[in-house]
C-alpha positions as a Python dict, from the first residue, in 0.01 Angstrom:
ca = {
    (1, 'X'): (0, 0, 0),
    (2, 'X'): (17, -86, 360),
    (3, 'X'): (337, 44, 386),
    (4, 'X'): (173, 378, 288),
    (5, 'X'): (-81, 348, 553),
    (6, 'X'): (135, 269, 773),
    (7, 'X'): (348, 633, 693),
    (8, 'X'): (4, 793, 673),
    (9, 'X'): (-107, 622, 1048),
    (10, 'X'): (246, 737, 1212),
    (11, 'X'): (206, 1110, 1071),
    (12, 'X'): (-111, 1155, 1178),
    (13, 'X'): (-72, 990, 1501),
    (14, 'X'): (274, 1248, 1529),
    (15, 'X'): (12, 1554, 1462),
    (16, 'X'): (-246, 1384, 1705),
    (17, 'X'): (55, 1394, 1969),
    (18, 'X'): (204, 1693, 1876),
    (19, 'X'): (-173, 1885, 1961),
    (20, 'X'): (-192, 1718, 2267),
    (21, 'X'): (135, 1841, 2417),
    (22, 'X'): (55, 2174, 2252),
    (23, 'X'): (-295, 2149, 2455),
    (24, 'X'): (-126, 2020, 2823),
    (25, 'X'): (185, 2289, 2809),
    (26, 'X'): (-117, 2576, 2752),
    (27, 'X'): (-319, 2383, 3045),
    (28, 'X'): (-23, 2397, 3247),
    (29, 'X'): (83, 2755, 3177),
    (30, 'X'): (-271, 2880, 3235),
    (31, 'X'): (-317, 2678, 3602),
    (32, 'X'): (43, 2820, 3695),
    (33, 'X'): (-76, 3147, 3657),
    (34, 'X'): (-406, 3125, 3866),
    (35, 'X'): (-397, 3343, 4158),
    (36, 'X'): (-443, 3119, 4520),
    (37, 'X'): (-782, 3177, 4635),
    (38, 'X'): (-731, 3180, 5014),
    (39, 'X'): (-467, 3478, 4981),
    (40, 'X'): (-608, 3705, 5216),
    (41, 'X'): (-511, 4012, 5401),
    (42, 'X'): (-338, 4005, 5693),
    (43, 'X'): (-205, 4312, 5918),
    (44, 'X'): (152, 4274, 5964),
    (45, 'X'): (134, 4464, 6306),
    (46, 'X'): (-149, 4613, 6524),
    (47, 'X'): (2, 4926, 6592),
    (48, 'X'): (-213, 5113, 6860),
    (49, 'X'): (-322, 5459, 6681),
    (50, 'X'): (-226, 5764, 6853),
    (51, 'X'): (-430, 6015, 7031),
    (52, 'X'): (-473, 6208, 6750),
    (53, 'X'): (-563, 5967, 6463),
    (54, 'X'): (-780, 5736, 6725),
    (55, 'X'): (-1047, 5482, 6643),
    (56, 'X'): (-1277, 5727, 6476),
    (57, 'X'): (-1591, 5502, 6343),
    (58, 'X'): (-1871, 5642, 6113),
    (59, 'X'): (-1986, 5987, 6118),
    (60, 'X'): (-2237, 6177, 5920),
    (61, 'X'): (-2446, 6461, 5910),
    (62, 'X'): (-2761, 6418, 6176),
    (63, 'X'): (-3047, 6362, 5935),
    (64, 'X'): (-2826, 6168, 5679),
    (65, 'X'): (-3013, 5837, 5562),
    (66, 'X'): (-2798, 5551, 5507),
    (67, 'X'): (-2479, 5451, 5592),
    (68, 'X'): (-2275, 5757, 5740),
    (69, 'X'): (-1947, 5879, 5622),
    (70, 'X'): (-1711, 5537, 5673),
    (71, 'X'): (-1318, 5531, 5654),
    (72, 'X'): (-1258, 5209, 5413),
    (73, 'X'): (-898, 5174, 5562),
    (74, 'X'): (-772, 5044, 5915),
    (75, 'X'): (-872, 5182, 6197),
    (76, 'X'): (-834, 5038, 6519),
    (77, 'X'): (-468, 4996, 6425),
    (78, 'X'): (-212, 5156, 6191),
    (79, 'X'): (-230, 5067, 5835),
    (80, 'X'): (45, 5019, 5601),
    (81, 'X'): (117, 5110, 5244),
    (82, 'X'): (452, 5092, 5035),
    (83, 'X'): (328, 5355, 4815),
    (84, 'X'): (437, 5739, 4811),
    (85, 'X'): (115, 5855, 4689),
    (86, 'X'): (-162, 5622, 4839),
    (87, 'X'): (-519, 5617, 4736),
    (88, 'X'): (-750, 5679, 4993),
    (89, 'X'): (-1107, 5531, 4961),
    (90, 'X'): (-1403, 5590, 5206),
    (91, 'X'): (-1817, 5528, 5144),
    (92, 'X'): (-2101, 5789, 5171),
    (93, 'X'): (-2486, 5714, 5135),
    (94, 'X'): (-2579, 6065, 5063),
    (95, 'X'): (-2376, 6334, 4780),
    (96, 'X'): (-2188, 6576, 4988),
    (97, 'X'): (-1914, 6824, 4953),
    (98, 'X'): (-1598, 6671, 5137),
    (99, 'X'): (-1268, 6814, 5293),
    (100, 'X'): (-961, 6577, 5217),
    (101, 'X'): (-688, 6684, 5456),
    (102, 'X'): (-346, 6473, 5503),
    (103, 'X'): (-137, 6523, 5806),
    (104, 'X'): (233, 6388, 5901),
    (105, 'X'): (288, 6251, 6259),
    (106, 'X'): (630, 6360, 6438),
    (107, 'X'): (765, 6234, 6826),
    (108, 'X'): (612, 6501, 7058),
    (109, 'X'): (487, 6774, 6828),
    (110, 'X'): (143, 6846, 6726),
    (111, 'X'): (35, 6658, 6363),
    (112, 'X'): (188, 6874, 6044),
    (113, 'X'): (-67, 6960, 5772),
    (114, 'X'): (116, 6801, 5441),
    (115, 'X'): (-204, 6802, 5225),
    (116, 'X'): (-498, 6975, 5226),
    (117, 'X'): (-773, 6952, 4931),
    (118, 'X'): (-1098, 7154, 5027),
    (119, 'X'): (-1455, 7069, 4826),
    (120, 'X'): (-1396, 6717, 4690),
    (121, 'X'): (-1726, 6619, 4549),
    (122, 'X'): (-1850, 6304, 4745),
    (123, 'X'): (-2115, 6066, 4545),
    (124, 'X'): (-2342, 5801, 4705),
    (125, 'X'): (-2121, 5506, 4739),
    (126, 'X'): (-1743, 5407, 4704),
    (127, 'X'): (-1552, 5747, 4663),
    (128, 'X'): (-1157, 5790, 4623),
    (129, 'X'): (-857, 5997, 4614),
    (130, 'X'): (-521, 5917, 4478),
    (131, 'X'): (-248, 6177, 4540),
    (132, 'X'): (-107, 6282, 4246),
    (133, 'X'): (221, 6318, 4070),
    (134, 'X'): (244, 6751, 4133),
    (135, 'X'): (202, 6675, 4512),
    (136, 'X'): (529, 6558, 4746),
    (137, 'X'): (603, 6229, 4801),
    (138, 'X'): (551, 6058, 5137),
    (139, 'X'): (833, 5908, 5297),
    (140, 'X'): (939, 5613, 5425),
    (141, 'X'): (934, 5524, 5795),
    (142, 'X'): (716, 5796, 5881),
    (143, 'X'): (357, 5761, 6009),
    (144, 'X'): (68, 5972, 5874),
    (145, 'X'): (-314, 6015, 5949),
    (146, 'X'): (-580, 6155, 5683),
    (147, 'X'): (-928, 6258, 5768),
    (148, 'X'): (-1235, 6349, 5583),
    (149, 'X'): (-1452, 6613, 5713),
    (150, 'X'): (-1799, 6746, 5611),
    (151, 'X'): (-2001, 7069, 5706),
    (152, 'X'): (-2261, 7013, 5855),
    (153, 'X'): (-2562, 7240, 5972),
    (154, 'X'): (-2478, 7158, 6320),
    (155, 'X'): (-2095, 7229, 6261),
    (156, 'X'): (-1779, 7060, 6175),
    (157, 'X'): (-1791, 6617, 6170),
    (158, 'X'): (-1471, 6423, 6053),
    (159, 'X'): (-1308, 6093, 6053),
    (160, 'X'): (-944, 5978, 6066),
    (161, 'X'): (-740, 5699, 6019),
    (162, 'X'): (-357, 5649, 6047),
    (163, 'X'): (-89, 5490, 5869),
    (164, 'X'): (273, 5432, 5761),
    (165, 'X'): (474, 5445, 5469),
    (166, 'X'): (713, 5146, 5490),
    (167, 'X'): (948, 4955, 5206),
    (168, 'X'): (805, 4714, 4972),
    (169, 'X'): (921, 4359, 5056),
    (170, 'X'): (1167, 4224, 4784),
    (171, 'X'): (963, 3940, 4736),
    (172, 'X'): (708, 4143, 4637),
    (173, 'X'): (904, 4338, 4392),
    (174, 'X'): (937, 4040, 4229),
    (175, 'X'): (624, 3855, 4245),
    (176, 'X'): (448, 4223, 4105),
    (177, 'X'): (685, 4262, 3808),
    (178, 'X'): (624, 3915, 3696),
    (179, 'X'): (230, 3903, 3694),
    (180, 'X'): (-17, 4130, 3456),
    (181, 'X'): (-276, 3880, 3685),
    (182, 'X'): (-473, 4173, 3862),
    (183, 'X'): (-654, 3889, 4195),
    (184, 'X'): (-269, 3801, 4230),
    (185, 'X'): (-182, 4134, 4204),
    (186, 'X'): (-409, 4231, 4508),
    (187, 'X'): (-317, 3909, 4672),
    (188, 'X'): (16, 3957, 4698),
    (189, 'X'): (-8, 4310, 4833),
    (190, 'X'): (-288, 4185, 5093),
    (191, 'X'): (-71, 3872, 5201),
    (192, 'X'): (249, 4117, 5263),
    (193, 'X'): (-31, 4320, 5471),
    (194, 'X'): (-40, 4663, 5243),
    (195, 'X'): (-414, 4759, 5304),
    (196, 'X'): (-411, 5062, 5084),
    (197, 'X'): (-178, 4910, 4828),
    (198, 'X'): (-403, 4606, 4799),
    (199, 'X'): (-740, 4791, 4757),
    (200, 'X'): (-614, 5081, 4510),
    (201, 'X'): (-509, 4754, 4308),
    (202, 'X'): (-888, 4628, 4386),
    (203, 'X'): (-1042, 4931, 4250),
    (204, 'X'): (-902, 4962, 3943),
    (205, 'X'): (-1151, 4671, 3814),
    (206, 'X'): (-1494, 4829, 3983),
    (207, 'X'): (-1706, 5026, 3857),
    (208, 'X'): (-1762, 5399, 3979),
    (209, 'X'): (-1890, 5393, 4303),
    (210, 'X'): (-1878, 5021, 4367),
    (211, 'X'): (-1595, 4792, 4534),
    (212, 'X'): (-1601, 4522, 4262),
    (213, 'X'): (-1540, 4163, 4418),
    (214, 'X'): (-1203, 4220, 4458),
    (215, 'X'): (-1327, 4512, 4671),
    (216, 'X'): (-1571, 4309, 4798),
    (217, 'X'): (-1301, 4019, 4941),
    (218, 'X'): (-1098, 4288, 5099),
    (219, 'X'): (-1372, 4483, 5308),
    (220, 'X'): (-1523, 4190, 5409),
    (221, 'X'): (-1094, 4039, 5558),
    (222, 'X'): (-1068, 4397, 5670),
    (223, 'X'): (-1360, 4375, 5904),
    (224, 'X'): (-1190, 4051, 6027),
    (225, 'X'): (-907, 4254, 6191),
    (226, 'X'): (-1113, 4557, 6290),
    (227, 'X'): (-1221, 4407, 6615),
    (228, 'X'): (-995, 4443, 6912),
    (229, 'X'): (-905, 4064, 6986),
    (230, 'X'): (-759, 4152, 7339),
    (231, 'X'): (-1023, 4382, 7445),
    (232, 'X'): (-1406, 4209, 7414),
    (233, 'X'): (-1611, 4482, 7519),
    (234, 'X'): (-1480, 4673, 7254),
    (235, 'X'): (-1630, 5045, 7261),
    (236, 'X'): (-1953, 5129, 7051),
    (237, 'X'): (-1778, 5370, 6863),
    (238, 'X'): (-1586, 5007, 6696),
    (239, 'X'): (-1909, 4824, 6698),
    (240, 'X'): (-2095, 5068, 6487),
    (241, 'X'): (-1845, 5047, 6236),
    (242, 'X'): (-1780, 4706, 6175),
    (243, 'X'): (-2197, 4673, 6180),
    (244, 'X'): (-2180, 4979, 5849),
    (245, 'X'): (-1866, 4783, 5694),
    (246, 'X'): (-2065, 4469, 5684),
    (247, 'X'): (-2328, 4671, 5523),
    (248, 'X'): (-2105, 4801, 5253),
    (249, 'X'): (-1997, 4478, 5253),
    (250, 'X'): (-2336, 4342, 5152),
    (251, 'X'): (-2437, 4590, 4890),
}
């Protein structure tokens, strides 16, 4: 009889074990894949803008309550994205018809129009554009700058920012192919310095119109680097938009 408890004791105390390793192996699966919370985007380079793109701020029509029309990219220095068709994000207080226009930057020539999408309906709050699959690729090693425009009563308002296409880092390759984790996901792109590639990842888990936290995180690093660190009266042009991404930032 004790012989049989003894059998009985060791089997369940085997089971007993055998839950607990189950239990630690998922514990330790599910804290390897948690993202590292002080990832945060970093510009690789501060690339001065050229004379074309420049440090546009926030523009609107006069009149216009709100926040104006505001650029949710670099400005004050050239962005970066490792994709061939980017998705371009920018924030409006008020509904307005928008012009999308895309143009390619080339050594001593005047900007080339690549892309050019008139009447994009604009809607109170977060508002992107992803180029699509029928349009050309960008390529790699070139610099662009896009700009939205409106009509206004008083004439023609638009804002620009610039940017390059460059290669992905391998260690990205990697690290993206291996996680389904959407924070590491945007991490990873934001650590490697890919603004645009980082927040089209962050928008895909908002809701229309809003930047979701991960959209959130990134606009509030991104007005981190917006300020000119070697030049402390920076113009009021810069000012003003850092003061409307903070309040994007807080809605």
């Amino acid at each position: 009889m004790k012989l049989r408890n003894f059998s009985l004791f060791q089997s369940l105390s085997s089971k007993v074990n055998q839950r607990r390793l189950v239990s630690i192996f998922t514990l330790s699966l599910f804290l390897w894949t948690i993202p590292e919370a002080n990832a945060k985007f970093k510009p690789r380079t501060r690339k001065t803008p050229r004379e074309y793109s420049g440090r546009g701020g926030s523009r609107g029509c006069p009149g216009d309550i709100g926040i104006p029309l505001t650029l949710l990219a670099p400005q004050t220095y050239v962005g970066e994205t490792a994709s061939k068709r980017p998705t371009f994000a920018w924030f409006m207080s008020t509904a307005r018809t928008v012009d999308f226009m895309l143009f390619e930057l080339k050594p001593n020539q005047k900007p080339q129009i690549v892309m050019k999408t008139e009447k994009l309906n604009s809607l109170p709050g977060v508002n992107k554009f992803v180029v699509s699959s029928t349009q050309p690729q960008l390529t790699v090693g070139k610099e662009y700058f896009w700009q939205i425009s409106i009509l206004c009563p008083s004439g023609l308002t638009f804002v620009r920012a610039e940017f390059e296409v460059v290669n992905r880092p391998l260690p990205l390759k990697r690290s993206i192919k291996s996680t389904n984790n959407s924070t590491q996901k945007v991490a990873d792109f934001a650590e490697q310095g890919l603004w645009y590639d980082a927040f089209a990842e962050a928008l895909k888990y908002s809701s229309q119109g809003k930047l979701g936290e991960l959209g959130s995180n990134l606009i509030q690093e991104l007005i981190e680097h917006e300020s000119i660190e070697d030049q402390p009266n920076v113009s009021e042009t810069i000012n003003r938009r850092i003061k409307n991404l903070q309040l994007i930032y807080q809605q």
